mmCIF file of C-alpha atoms in Angstrom:
data_model
loop_
_atom_site.group_PDB
_atom_site.id
_atom_site.type_symbol
_atom_site.label_atom_id
_atom_site.label_comp_id
_atom_site.label_asym_id
_atom_site.label_seq_id
_atom_site.Cartn_x
_atom_site.Cartn_y
_atom_site.Cartn_z
ATOM 1 C CA UNK X 991 -18.307 -0.609 17.797
ATOM 2 C CA UNK X 992 -17.568 1.283 14.510
ATOM 3 C CA UNK X 993 -15.514 4.130 16.794
ATOM 4 C CA UNK X 994 -13.170 1.355 18.591
ATOM 5 C CA UNK X 995 -12.736 0.061 15.230
ATOM 6 C CA UNK X 996 -14.510 -3.427 15.725
ATOM 7 C CA UNK X 997 -16.710 -2.836 12.369
ATOM 8 C CA UNK X 998 -16.075 -0.837 9.512
ATOM 9 C CA UNK X 999 -19.613 1.013 7.902
ATOM 10 C CA UNK X 1000 -18.897 0.630 4.273
ATOM 11 C CA UNK X 1001 -21.183 1.671 1.199
ATOM 12 C CA UNK X 1002 -22.175 -1.772 -0.533
ATOM 13 C CA UNK X 1003 -20.895 -0.587 -4.033
ATOM 14 C CA UNK X 1004 -17.532 0.787 -2.693
ATOM 15 C CA UNK X 1005 -17.073 -3.160 -1.639
ATOM 16 C CA UNK X 1006 -16.479 -4.233 -5.341
ATOM 17 C CA UNK X 1007 -13.249 -3.402 -6.355
ATOM 18 C CA UNK X 1008 -11.477 -5.181 -3.446
ATOM 19 C CA UNK X 1009 -13.600 -8.126 -4.272
ATOM 20 C CA UNK X 1010 -12.650 -8.035 -7.514
ATOM 21 C CA UNK X 1011 -8.967 -7.480 -6.832
ATOM 22 C CA UNK X 1012 -9.100 -11.005 -4.729
ATOM 23 C CA UNK X 1013 -6.162 -10.115 -2.682
ATOM 24 C CA UNK X 1014 -4.698 -13.319 -0.845
ATOM 25 C CA UNK X 1015 -2.928 -13.831 2.759
ATOM 26 C CA UNK X 1016 0.889 -13.449 1.898
ATOM 27 C CA UNK X 1017 0.887 -11.018 -1.282
ATOM 28 C CA UNK X 1018 2.418 -7.773 -1.937
ATOM 29 C CA UNK X 1019 -0.348 -4.961 -2.965
ATOM 30 C CA UNK X 1020 -0.603 -1.722 -3.808
ATOM 31 C CA UNK X 1021 -3.521 0.418 -3.164
ATOM 32 C CA UNK X 1022 -2.635 3.320 -5.234
ATOM 33 C CA UNK X 1023 -5.512 6.288 -4.163
ATOM 34 C CA UNK X 1024 -5.953 4.441 -0.268
ATOM 35 C CA UNK X 1025 -7.352 7.422 1.663
ATOM 36 C CA UNK X 1026 -10.247 7.681 3.403
ATOM 37 C CA UNK X 1027 -9.416 3.698 4.013
ATOM 38 C CA UNK X 1028 -12.440 2.232 3.938
ATOM 39 C CA UNK X 1029 -11.043 -0.514 1.018
ATOM 40 C CA UNK X 1030 -7.654 -0.800 2.379
ATOM 41 C CA UNK X 1031 -9.163 -2.162 5.596
ATOM 42 C CA UNK X 1032 -11.017 -4.853 3.328
ATOM 43 C CA UNK X 1033 -7.702 -5.737 1.548
ATOM 44 C CA UNK X 1034 -6.012 -6.008 4.723
ATOM 45 C CA UNK X 1035 -9.080 -8.417 6.394
ATOM 46 C CA UNK X 1036 -9.105 -10.572 3.542
ATOM 47 C CA UNK X 1037 -5.359 -10.704 3.380
ATOM 48 C CA UNK X 1038 -6.052 -12.010 7.333
ATOM 49 C CA UNK X 1039 -3.741 -9.329 8.573
ATOM 50 C CA UNK X 1040 -0.452 -11.446 6.766
ATOM 51 C CA UNK X 1041 1.730 -9.921 3.388
ATOM 52 C CA UNK X 1042 2.250 -6.502 2.791
ATOM 53 C CA UNK X 1043 0.058 -3.119 1.683
ATOM 54 C CA UNK X 1044 1.325 0.242 0.919
ATOM 55 C CA UNK X 1045 -1.467 2.280 1.016
ATOM 56 C CA UNK X 1046 -0.716 5.483 -1.094
ATOM 57 C CA UNK X 1047 -2.097 8.711 -0.889
ATOM 58 C CA UNK X 1048 -0.702 12.122 -2.342
ATOM 59 C CA UNK X 1049 -3.168 14.547 -0.044
ATOM 60 C CA UNK X 1050 -1.161 14.973 3.080
ATOM 61 C CA UNK X 1051 -4.695 16.499 4.925
ATOM 62 C CA UNK X 1052 -6.219 12.728 4.073
ATOM 63 C CA UNK X 1053 -3.305 10.831 5.258
ATOM 64 C CA UNK X 1054 -4.157 11.239 8.790
ATOM 65 C CA UNK X 1055 -7.562 10.240 8.430
ATOM 66 C CA UNK X 1056 -5.935 6.884 6.205
ATOM 67 C CA UNK X 1057 -3.694 6.065 9.107
ATOM 68 C CA UNK X 1058 -6.831 6.405 11.310
ATOM 69 C CA UNK X 1059 -8.881 3.802 9.867
ATOM 70 C CA UNK X 1060 -6.208 1.443 9.790
ATOM 71 C CA UNK X 1061 -5.014 1.912 13.377
ATOM 72 C CA UNK X 1062 -8.321 1.475 14.510
ATOM 73 C CA UNK X 1063 -9.024 -1.639 12.609
ATOM 74 C CA UNK X 1064 -6.468 -3.137 13.542
ATOM 75 C CA UNK X 1065 -4.123 -3.530 10.561
ATOM 76 C CA UNK X 1066 -0.587 -4.699 11.013
ATOM 77 C CA UNK X 1067 0.249 -5.172 7.488
ATOM 78 C CA UNK X 1068 0.373 -1.682 6.271
ATOM 79 C CA UNK X 1069 2.870 0.862 5.429
ATOM 80 C CA UNK X 1070 0.965 4.265 4.745
ATOM 81 C CA UNK X 1071 2.988 6.328 2.109
ATOM 82 C CA UNK X 1072 2.289 9.922 0.404
ATOM 83 C CA UNK X 1073 3.468 10.049 -3.205
ATOM 84 C CA UNK X 1074 2.549 11.105 -6.451
ATOM 85 C CA UNK X 1075 0.775 7.816 -8.333
ATOM 86 C CA UNK X 1076 3.406 7.595 -10.803
ATOM 87 C CA UNK X 1077 6.289 7.325 -8.363
ATOM 88 C CA UNK X 1078 5.654 3.956 -7.873
ATOM 89 C CA UNK X 1079 5.097 3.070 -11.970
ATOM 90 C CA UNK X 1080 9.061 4.783 -12.080
ATOM 91 C CA UNK X 1081 10.302 3.406 -8.715
ATOM 92 C CA UNK X 1082 8.521 0.140 -7.910
ATOM 93 C CA UNK X 1083 7.980 -1.307 -11.440
ATOM 94 C CA UNK X 1084 6.742 -5.168 -11.443
ATOM 95 C CA UNK X 1085 6.929 -5.106 -7.755
ATOM 96 C CA UNK X 1086 3.152 -6.071 -6.926
ATOM 97 C CA UNK X 1087 0.952 -8.999 -7.363
ATOM 98 C CA UNK X 1088 -2.096 -6.394 -7.211
ATOM 99 C CA UNK X 1089 -2.711 -3.062 -7.215
ATOM 100 C CA UNK X 1090 -6.063 -1.041 -6.787
ATOM 101 C CA UNK X 1091 -6.438 2.013 -8.812
ATOM 102 C CA UNK X 1092 -9.710 3.229 -6.958
ATOM 103 C CA UNK X 1093 -8.975 6.775 -8.599
ATOM 104 C CA UNK X 1094 -9.978 10.618 -7.912
ATOM 105 C CA UNK X 1095 -13.494 11.008 -10.174
ATOM 106 C CA UNK X 1096 -16.422 13.838 -10.743
ATOM 107 C CA UNK X 1097 -17.980 11.021 -8.018
ATOM 108 C CA UNK X 1098 -21.408 11.481 -9.972
ATOM 109 C CA UNK X 1099 -22.195 7.967 -8.375
ATOM 110 C CA UNK X 1100 -22.540 9.842 -4.388
ATOM 111 C CA UNK X 1101 -25.511 12.406 -5.824
ATOM 112 C CA UNK X 1102 -28.409 10.826 -4.417
ATOM 113 C CA UNK X 1103 -26.947 11.020 -0.899
ATOM 114 C CA UNK X 1104 -24.637 14.304 -1.498
ATOM 115 C CA UNK X 1105 -26.099 16.576 -4.246
ATOM 116 C CA UNK X 1106 -23.648 18.558 -3.724
ATOM 117 C CA UNK X 1107 -21.160 15.782 -5.848
ATOM 118 C CA UNK X 1108 -22.409 17.463 -9.655
ATOM 119 C CA UNK X 1109 -21.231 20.576 -9.036
ATOM 120 C CA UNK X 1110 -17.765 19.193 -10.341
ATOM 121 C CA UNK X 1111 -19.375 17.641 -13.135
ATOM 122 C CA UNK X 1112 -18.638 20.348 -15.533
ATOM 123 C CA UNK X 1113 -16.645 19.093 -18.869
ATOM 124 C CA UNK X 1114 -13.615 20.644 -18.131
ATOM 125 C CA UNK X 1115 -13.806 18.807 -14.919
ATOM 126 C CA UNK X 1116 -14.029 15.355 -16.578
ATOM 127 C CA UNK X 1117 -11.660 15.921 -19.013
ATOM 128 C CA UNK X 1118 -9.149 16.954 -16.120
ATOM 129 C CA UNK X 1119 -10.557 13.733 -14.163
ATOM 130 C CA UNK X 1120 -9.868 11.534 -16.989
ATOM 131 C CA UNK X 1121 -6.501 12.526 -18.114
ATOM 132 C CA UNK X 1122 -5.380 12.366 -14.490
ATOM 133 C CA UNK X 1123 -6.839 8.579 -14.030
ATOM 134 C CA UNK X 1124 -5.133 7.598 -17.471
ATOM 135 C CA UNK X 1125 -1.733 8.550 -15.810
ATOM 136 C CA UNK X 1126 -2.949 6.858 -12.323
ATOM 137 C CA UNK X 1127 -3.616 3.630 -14.074
ATOM 138 C CA UNK X 1128 -0.625 3.843 -16.271
ATOM 139 C CA UNK X 1129 2.061 3.448 -12.966
ATOM 140 C CA UNK X 1130 -0.398 1.325 -11.555
ATOM 141 C CA UNK X 1131 0.076 -1.077 -14.465
ATOM 142 C CA UNK X 1132 4.045 -0.278 -14.624
ATOM 143 C CA UNK X 1133 3.510 -1.412 -10.813
ATOM 144 C CA UNK X 1134 2.086 -4.870 -11.338
ATOM 145 C CA UNK X 1135 3.647 -8.129 -11.434
ATOM 146 C CA UNK X 1136 3.707 -9.986 -14.859
ATOM 147 C CA UNK X 1137 0.799 -11.896 -13.836
ATOM 148 C CA UNK X 1138 -0.430 -9.381 -11.478
ATOM 149 C CA UNK X 1139 -4.169 -7.994 -11.622
ATOM 150 C CA UNK X 1140 -4.766 -4.348 -11.611
ATOM 151 C CA UNK X 1141 -8.360 -3.386 -10.425
ATOM 152 C CA UNK X 1142 -9.702 0.120 -11.482
ATOM 153 C CA UNK X 1143 -12.521 1.746 -10.104
ATOM 154 C CA UNK X 1144 -14.370 5.114 -10.190
ATOM 155 C CA UNK X 1145 -17.522 6.265 -8.347
ATOM 156 C CA UNK X 1146 -18.799 8.352 -11.311
ATOM 157 C CA UNK X 1147 -21.173 7.819 -13.983
ATOM 158 C CA UNK X 1148 -19.612 9.759 -16.863
ATOM 159 C CA UNK X 1149 -18.111 7.471 -19.753
ATOM 160 C CA UNK X 1150 -15.142 9.622 -20.056
ATOM 161 C CA UNK X 1151 -13.554 8.225 -16.678
ATOM 162 C CA UNK X 1152 -14.912 5.145 -17.156
ATOM 163 C CA UNK X 1153 -15.336 3.029 -20.547
ATOM 164 C CA UNK X 1154 -12.821 5.572 -22.748
ATOM 165 C CA UNK X 1155 -10.069 5.298 -19.789
ATOM 166 C CA UNK X 1156 -9.769 1.444 -19.926
ATOM 167 C CA UNK X 1157 -10.056 1.532 -24.015
ATOM 168 C CA UNK X 1158 -7.467 4.302 -23.505
ATOM 169 C CA UNK X 1159 -5.316 1.918 -21.967
ATOM 170 C CA UNK X 1160 -6.263 -1.500 -23.848
ATOM 171 C CA UNK X 1161 -5.291 0.199 -26.833
ATOM 172 C CA UNK X 1162 -1.675 1.982 -25.047
ATOM 173 C CA UNK X 1163 -1.072 -1.794 -23.607
ATOM 174 C CA UNK X 1164 -2.095 -3.876 -26.437
ATOM 175 C CA UNK X 1165 -0.113 -6.829 -26.579
ATOM 176 C CA UNK X 1166 0.888 -6.605 -22.780
ATOM 177 C CA UNK X 1167 -2.645 -6.333 -20.297
ATOM 178 C CA UNK X 1168 -5.787 -7.362 -21.376
ATOM 179 C CA UNK X 1169 -9.530 -6.816 -19.456
ATOM 180 C CA UNK X 1170 -11.357 -9.809 -17.088
ATOM 181 C CA UNK X 1171 -14.643 -10.653 -16.763
ATOM 182 C CA UNK X 1172 -15.890 -9.132 -13.433
ATOM 183 C CA UNK X 1173 -18.204 -11.538 -13.571
ATOM 184 C CA UNK X 1174 -15.945 -14.602 -13.740
ATOM 185 C CA UNK X 1175 -14.039 -12.987 -10.821
ATOM 186 C CA UNK X 1176 -16.380 -13.483 -7.880
ATOM 187 C CA UNK X 1177 -19.143 -15.790 -9.349
ATOM 188 C CA UNK X 1178 -19.655 -16.879 -6.087
ATOM 189 C CA UNK X 1179 -20.422 -13.764 -4.789
ATOM 190 C CA UNK X 1180 -22.416 -11.731 -7.016
ATOM 191 C CA UNK X 1181 -24.416 -11.537 -9.959
ATOM 192 C CA UNK X 1182 -22.681 -9.700 -12.125
ATOM 193 C CA UNK X 1183 -24.728 -9.840 -14.941
ATOM 194 C CA UNK X 1184 -26.500 -6.920 -15.588
ATOM 195 C CA UNK X 1185 -23.494 -4.344 -14.376
ATOM 196 C CA UNK X 1186 -21.274 -6.517 -16.828
ATOM 197 C CA UNK X 1187 -24.508 -5.642 -19.891
ATOM 198 C CA UNK X 1188 -24.443 -2.372 -18.378
ATOM 199 C CA UNK X 1189 -21.034 -1.615 -19.509
ATOM 200 C CA UNK X 1190 -21.309 -3.056 -22.836
ATOM 201 C CA UNK X 1191 -24.721 -1.108 -23.679
ATOM 202 C CA UNK X 1192 -22.921 2.359 -22.702
ATOM 203 C CA UNK X 1193 -19.450 0.789 -25.193
ATOM 204 C CA UNK X 1194 -22.325 0.258 -27.968
ATOM 205 C CA UNK X 1195 -23.188 3.588 -27.441
ATOM 206 C CA UNK X 1196 -19.665 5.347 -27.836
ATOM 207 C CA UNK X 1197 -19.156 2.903 -30.876
ATOM 208 C CA UNK X 1198 -16.055 1.722 -28.845
ATOM 209 C CA UNK X 1199 -12.963 0.267 -31.297
ATOM 210 C CA UNK X 1200 -13.231 -2.941 -29.229
ATOM 211 C CA UNK X 1201 -15.140 -4.242 -26.937
ATOM 212 C CA UNK X 1202 -13.845 -5.215 -23.024
ATOM 213 C CA UNK X 1203 -15.976 -6.879 -19.972
ATOM 214 C CA UNK X 1204 -16.431 -3.750 -17.335
ATOM 215 C CA UNK X 1205 -19.154 -3.583 -14.536
ATOM 216 C CA UNK X 1206 -21.049 -0.573 -14.570
ATOM 217 C CA UNK X 1207 -23.717 -0.211 -11.644
ATOM 218 C CA UNK X 1208 -26.226 2.363 -12.344
ATOM 219 C CA UNK X 1209 -27.997 3.710 -8.589
ATOM 220 C CA UNK X 1210 -31.188 3.429 -10.064
ATOM 221 C CA UNK X 1211 -30.944 -0.337 -10.505
ATOM 222 C CA UNK X 1212 -28.942 -1.948 -7.992
ATOM 223 C CA UNK X 1213 -30.070 0.468 -5.436
ATOM 224 C CA UNK X 1214 -26.297 1.866 -4.560
ATOM 225 C CA UNK X 1215 -24.266 4.415 -5.349
ATOM 226 C CA UNK X 1216 -22.909 4.513 -8.435
ATOM 227 C CA UNK X 1217 -19.761 2.529 -9.314
ATOM 228 C CA UNK X 1218 -17.884 1.649 -12.540
ATOM 229 C CA UNK X 1219 -14.772 -1.218 -11.934
ATOM 230 C CA UNK X 1220 -12.439 -3.031 -14.946
ATOM 231 C CA UNK X 1221 -10.082 -6.286 -13.561
ATOM 232 C CA UNK X 1222 -7.321 -5.858 -15.726
ATOM 233 C CA UNK X 1223 -4.262 -8.943 -16.040
ATOM 234 C CA UNK X 1224 -0.709 -7.897 -16.897
ATOM 235 C CA UNK X 1225 0.655 -10.484 -19.572
ATOM 236 C CA UNK X 1226 4.810 -9.086 -20.456
ATOM 237 C CA UNK X 1227 6.545 -6.445 -18.597
ATOM 238 C CA UNK X 1228 5.223 -2.746 -19.471
ATOM 239 C CA UNK X 1229 9.232 -1.079 -18.142
ATOM 240 C CA UNK X 1230 12.295 -2.374 -17.185
ATOM 241 C CA UNK X 1231 12.215 -3.402 -13.825
ATOM 242 C CA UNK X 1232 14.632 -1.686 -11.854
ATOM 243 C CA UNK X 1233 17.753 -3.181 -9.256
ATOM 244 C CA UNK X 1234 15.907 -3.809 -5.943
ATOM 245 C CA UNK X 1235 17.205 -0.608 -3.937
ATOM 246 C CA UNK X 1236 18.112 -0.510 0.230
ATOM 247 C CA UNK X 1237 15.137 -0.080 1.902
ATOM 248 C CA UNK X 1238 15.540 3.584 3.749
ATOM 249 C CA UNK X 1239 12.211 2.935 5.699
ATOM 250 C CA UNK X 1240 12.003 5.359 9.131
ATOM 251 C CA UNK X 1241 10.505 2.306 11.078
ATOM 252 C CA UNK X 1242 13.366 -0.442 11.503
ATOM 253 C CA UNK X 1243 13.028 -4.272 12.476
ATOM 254 C CA UNK X 1244 14.101 -4.352 16.099
ATOM 255 C CA UNK X 1245 16.809 -7.212 17.154
ATOM 256 C CA UNK X 1246 16.215 -10.511 17.922
ATOM 257 C CA UNK X 1247 17.947 -9.890 21.323
ATOM 258 C CA UNK X 1248 15.645 -6.990 22.441
ATOM 259 C CA UNK X 1249 12.422 -8.448 20.695
ATOM 260 C CA UNK X 1250 12.540 -11.174 23.154
ATOM 261 C CA UNK X 1251 12.884 -9.024 26.124
ATOM 262 C CA UNK X 1252 9.604 -6.829 24.937
ATOM 263 C CA UNK X 1253 7.631 -10.307 24.209
ATOM 264 C CA UNK X 1254 8.295 -11.374 27.873
ATOM 265 C CA UNK X 1255 7.911 -8.419 29.303
ATOM 266 C CA UNK X 1256 4.738 -8.364 27.760
ATOM 267 C CA UNK X 1257 3.629 -11.672 28.229
ATOM 268 C CA UNK X 1258 4.377 -11.373 32.109
ATOM 269 C CA UNK X 1259 1.843 -8.955 32.301
ATOM 270 C CA UNK X 1260 -0.498 -9.643 29.866
ATOM 271 C CA UNK X 1261 -0.450 -13.794 29.640
ATOM 272 C CA UNK X 1262 0.611 -13.121 25.578
ATOM 273 C CA UNK X 1263 3.028 -11.257 23.631
ATOM 274 C CA UNK X 1264 0.009 -10.436 20.889
ATOM 275 C CA UNK X 1265 2.126 -11.461 18.199
ATOM 276 C CA UNK X 1266 0.945 -13.615 15.311
ATOM 277 C CA UNK X 1267 2.637 -16.324 13.074
ATOM 278 C CA UNK X 1268 4.651 -13.613 10.410
ATOM 279 C CA UNK X 1269 4.429 -10.588 12.407
ATOM 280 C CA UNK X 1270 7.620 -8.767 13.249
ATOM 281 C CA UNK X 1271 8.265 -5.859 16.159
ATOM 282 C CA UNK X 1272 9.597 -2.659 14.817
ATOM 283 C CA UNK X 1273 11.116 0.692 16.166
ATOM 284 C CA UNK X 1274 10.299 3.731 15.507
ATOM 285 C CA UNK X 1275 12.073 6.417 18.172
ATOM 286 C CA UNK X 1276 11.017 5.482 21.308
ATOM 287 C CA UNK X 1277 7.756 3.809 20.101
ATOM 288 C CA UNK X 1278 7.534 0.115 19.025
ATOM 289 C CA UNK X 1279 5.006 -0.961 15.881
ATOM 290 C CA UNK X 1280 3.814 -4.487 15.161
ATOM 291 C CA UNK X 1281 4.189 -5.282 12.018
ATOM 292 C CA UNK X 1282 4.245 -8.339 9.117
ATOM 293 C CA UNK X 1283 8.234 -9.111 8.243
ATOM 294 C CA UNK X 1284 6.561 -8.728 4.800
ATOM 295 C CA UNK X 1285 6.520 -5.040 5.060
ATOM 296 C CA UNK X 1286 10.676 -5.160 5.185
ATOM 297 C CA UNK X 1287 10.905 -7.652 2.884
ATOM 298 C CA UNK X 1288 8.861 -4.886 0.418
ATOM 299 C CA UNK X 1289 11.774 -3.189 -0.291
ATOM 300 C CA UNK X 1290 10.543 0.651 -0.090
ATOM 301 C CA UNK X 1291 13.319 2.634 -1.012
ATOM 302 C CA UNK X 1292 12.158 5.821 0.428
ATOM 303 C CA UNK X 1293 10.677 6.616 3.919
ATOM 304 C CA UNK X 1294 7.374 6.229 5.119
ATOM 305 C CA UNK X 1295 4.470 7.871 6.839
ATOM 306 C CA UNK X 1296 3.073 5.431 9.221
ATOM 307 C CA UNK X 1297 4.009 1.450 9.563
ATOM 308 C CA UNK X 1298 1.697 -1.525 10.921
ATOM 309 C CA UNK X 1299 0.030 -0.903 14.138
ATOM 310 C CA UNK X 1300 1.242 1.266 17.089
ATOM 311 C CA UNK X 1301 2.520 -1.776 19.912
ATOM 312 C CA UNK X 1302 4.166 -0.305 23.059
ATOM 313 C CA UNK X 1303 6.056 2.742 24.216
ATOM 314 C CA UNK X 1304 9.546 2.158 26.339
ATOM 315 C CA UNK X 1305 9.163 4.014 29.353
ATOM 316 C CA UNK X 1306 12.534 5.494 31.313
ATOM 317 C CA UNK X 1307 12.501 2.360 33.901
ATOM 318 C CA UNK X 1308 12.944 -0.260 31.053
ATOM 319 C CA UNK X 1309 9.011 -0.897 31.246
ATOM 320 C CA UNK X 1310 6.456 -1.524 28.056
ATOM 321 C CA UNK X 1311 3.061 0.631 27.921
ATOM 322 C CA UNK X 1312 0.646 -0.701 25.270
ATOM 323 C CA UNK X 1313 -0.950 1.139 22.995
ATOM 324 C CA UNK X 1314 -4.756 1.716 23.237
ATOM 325 C CA UNK X 1315 -4.796 0.567 19.352
ATOM 326 C CA UNK X 1316 -2.941 -2.877 20.235
ATOM 327 C CA UNK X 1317 -5.431 -2.911 23.396
ATOM 328 C CA UNK X 1318 -8.325 -2.605 21.168
ATOM 329 C CA UNK X 1319 -7.100 -5.052 18.166
ATOM 330 C CA UNK X 1320 -6.363 -8.018 20.322
ATOM 331 C CA UNK X 1321 -7.098 -7.315 23.824
ATOM 332 C CA UNK X 1322 -8.817 -10.110 23.402
ATOM 333 C CA UNK X 1323 -6.204 -12.347 23.539
ATOM 334 C CA UNK X 1324 -5.006 -11.351 27.380
ATOM 335 C CA UNK X 1325 -5.370 -13.826 30.195
ATOM 336 C CA UNK X 1326 -4.014 -11.763 32.790
ATOM 337 C CA UNK X 1327 -4.311 -7.511 33.842
ATOM 338 C CA UNK X 1328 -7.679 -7.367 32.476
ATOM 339 C CA UNK X 1329 -10.320 -5.051 34.108
ATOM 340 C CA UNK X 1330 -14.173 -5.742 33.180
ATOM 341 C CA UNK X 1331 -15.830 -2.527 32.997
ATOM 342 C CA UNK X 1332 -19.568 -2.624 34.236
ATOM 343 C CA UNK X 1333 -21.960 -0.044 32.192
ATOM 344 C CA UNK X 1334 -21.553 3.041 34.371
ATOM 345 C CA UNK X 1335 -18.152 2.208 34.578
ATOM 346 C CA UNK X 1336 -17.815 2.455 30.245
ATOM 347 C CA UNK X 1337 -19.874 5.684 30.516
ATOM 348 C CA UNK X 1338 -17.332 7.089 32.629
ATOM 349 C CA UNK X 1339 -14.329 6.557 30.822
ATOM 350 C CA UNK X 1340 -15.775 6.945 27.814
ATOM 351 C CA UNK X 1341 -16.642 10.364 28.987
ATOM 352 C CA UNK X 1342 -12.979 11.178 29.668
ATOM 353 C CA UNK X 1343 -13.349 10.499 33.296
ATOM 354 C CA UNK X 1344 -11.812 8.414 36.094
ATOM 355 C CA UNK X 1345 -13.663 5.494 37.780
ATOM 356 C CA UNK X 1346 -13.315 2.759 40.029
ATOM 357 C CA UNK X 1347 -11.870 -0.618 40.163
ATOM 358 C CA UNK X 1348 -11.418 -3.759 41.797
ATOM 359 C CA UNK X 1349 -8.775 -3.008 44.532
ATOM 360 C CA UNK X 1350 -6.461 -6.383 43.733
ATOM 361 C CA UNK X 1351 -5.346 -4.916 39.685
ATOM 362 C CA UNK X 1352 -2.206 -2.539 40.400
ATOM 363 C CA UNK X 1353 -0.549 -1.009 37.258
ATOM 364 C CA UNK X 1354 -1.209 -0.822 33.848
ATOM 365 C CA UNK X 1355 -4.161 -2.804 32.590
ATOM 366 C CA UNK X 1356 -6.453 -3.863 29.123
ATOM 367 C CA UNK X 1357 -10.234 -2.502 29.526
ATOM 368 C CA UNK X 1358 -12.930 -4.453 28.266
ATOM 369 C CA UNK X 1359 -17.033 -4.334 28.136
ATOM 370 C CA UNK X 1360 -18.856 -6.844 27.540
ATOM 371 C CA UNK X 1361 -16.685 -8.990 25.778
ATOM 372 C CA UNK X 1362 -15.241 -6.060 23.757
ATOM 373 C CA UNK X 1363 -11.708 -4.659 24.145
ATOM 374 C CA UNK X 1364 -11.774 -0.835 24.028
ATOM 375 C CA UNK X 1365 -7.755 0.561 25.529
ATOM 376 C CA UNK X 1366 -6.161 0.484 28.393
ATOM 377 C CA UNK X 1367 -5.931 2.352 31.620
ATOM 378 C CA UNK X 1368 -3.886 2.543 34.976
ATOM 379 C CA UNK X 1369 -4.762 0.767 38.018
ATOM 380 C CA UNK X 1370 -4.126 2.207 41.759
ATOM 381 C CA UNK X 1371 -5.441 1.864 44.874
ATOM 382 C CA UNK X 1372 -9.080 1.179 43.378
ATOM 383 C CA UNK X 1373 -9.026 3.534 41.255
ATOM 384 C CA UNK X 1374 -8.547 3.476 37.199
ATOM 385 C CA UNK X 1375 -6.703 6.512 35.834
ATOM 386 C CA UNK X 1376 -8.642 6.925 31.893
ATOM 387 C CA UNK X 1377 -5.751 6.431 29.176
ATOM 388 C CA UNK X 1378 -7.925 6.094 26.313
ATOM 389 C CA UNK X 1379 -7.122 8.428 23.234
ATOM 390 C CA UNK X 1380 -8.407 11.661 23.570
ATOM 391 C CA UNK X 1381 -9.872 11.222 19.620
ATOM 392 C CA UNK X 1382 -11.968 8.468 21.163
ATOM 393 C CA UNK X 1383 -13.390 10.293 24.000
ATOM 394 C CA UNK X 1384 -14.103 13.121 21.888
ATOM 395 C CA UNK X 1385 -15.954 11.190 19.131
ATOM 396 C CA UNK X 1386 -17.739 9.599 21.883
ATOM 397 C CA UNK X 1387 -19.321 12.709 22.841
ATOM 398 C CA UNK X 1388 -20.085 13.912 19.671
ATOM 399 C CA UNK X 1389 -21.993 10.431 19.396
ATOM 400 C CA UNK X 1390 -23.851 11.281 22.185
ATOM 401 C CA UNK X 1391 -24.829 14.559 21.635
ATOM 402 C CA UNK X 1392 -25.818 13.228 18.303
ATOM 403 C CA UNK X 1393 -28.095 11.076 20.058
ATOM 404 C CA UNK X 1394 -29.590 13.028 22.359
ATOM 405 C CA UNK X 1395 -30.462 15.365 19.269
ATOM 406 C CA UNK X 1396 -32.342 12.853 17.718
ATOM 407 C CA UNK X 1397 -34.076 11.601 20.440
ATOM 408 C CA UNK X 1398 -35.497 15.227 20.779
ATOM 409 C CA UNK X 1399 -36.131 15.555 17.434
ATOM 410 C CA UNK X 1400 -38.812 12.514 17.861
ATOM 411 C CA UNK X 1401 -39.846 14.138 20.461
ATOM 412 C CA UNK X 1402 -40.919 17.369 18.807
ATOM 413 C CA UNK X 1403 -42.288 15.602 16.013
ATOM 414 C CA UNK X 1404 -44.375 13.643 18.243
ATOM 415 C CA UNK X 1405 -45.417 16.712 20.211
ATOM 416 C CA UNK X 1406 -46.073 18.964 17.020
ATOM 417 C CA UNK X 1407 -47.823 16.291 14.165
ATOM 418 C CA UNK X 1408 -47.588 18.732 11.971
ATOM 419 C CA UNK X 1409 -44.091 18.712 11.310
ATOM 420 C CA UNK X 1410 -44.948 15.109 9.697
ATOM 421 C CA UNK X 1411 -46.349 11.568 11.017
ATOM 422 C CA UNK X 1412 -45.132 10.098 14.204
#
């Protein structure tokens, strides 16, 4: 289910920033350092796949991971961008109702699961990170609209990257930004009094000029990763808002007549066109993408890395082949051209092999197993030609190997009790 995107495994503490951000359906949200994508997928889910999310990351190697996480989760209200965070403060001032600054940090809070994180905790590294964090958060405040909410978060424990960054920001924007109490942002979800008190004690120890509410999660008291969050609200403009520029996104909304033609073809094949309210088809070469209308209205003045969810690909004979991403995310909506797999067939297709099917099925079909859509295939003469993504097949094979090794490890422990209890 995780590989298919139907569930996302996330550490409990890392879910806190989005809960504090509290994004609402229809809003325009900026995730300034989005990769690998756990928080962005959480934002998309809380927004019910409506509105617009700009998911940004500056590192090219992490963009593919971010894009993959969003596509597997079925997010249609996202556009992936590769920009330095400061670009948004300069070019999109005052455009976003919510801004998440889950910034790069020394990651001390992850040490209990990965002790190697501590090797980045030199004073030089901490100072370098703190300077970067101040620049990112400053840009995030500029990018936020008046009345907007900004959440700053790290998975580290140092005061230099946490309380001292927020104190610096509140001093810099003393008349324009204030800190909200995390306990009042999500009172029904989490008893945050201990976390807020933990940050208050740190502030007392370093003689902050003015105390402010924030949340600090210590691993030994919360039984989570170490984490820090601060919630800010913007009251007045911090920069002059530029005139809205002509959008320059690579993917463009398709013409109404073309969208009708695509929708009609897909409905005839599957009994639905898989579109929901507020959604729009976009064109990028031969590829058709599914996004929200709000993405086009966001007014990004530059080209994007990826937009929305792959929907279909046009063929030379004017047909449209659904993407695996769409079939996995919304295949449950189909009432026709669906192939229900038995366990043995599921094993075949996840192994990258073809398998048998009902001879009555012909052409493109959506595969389902135990009510869960898993992708697409081509049915011909009682055979299913496997069209699952190579990535899914490869990952399934790796998971099978890990599972087999785990079983062998259990057997070895039972045979050799001196290796541990059995």
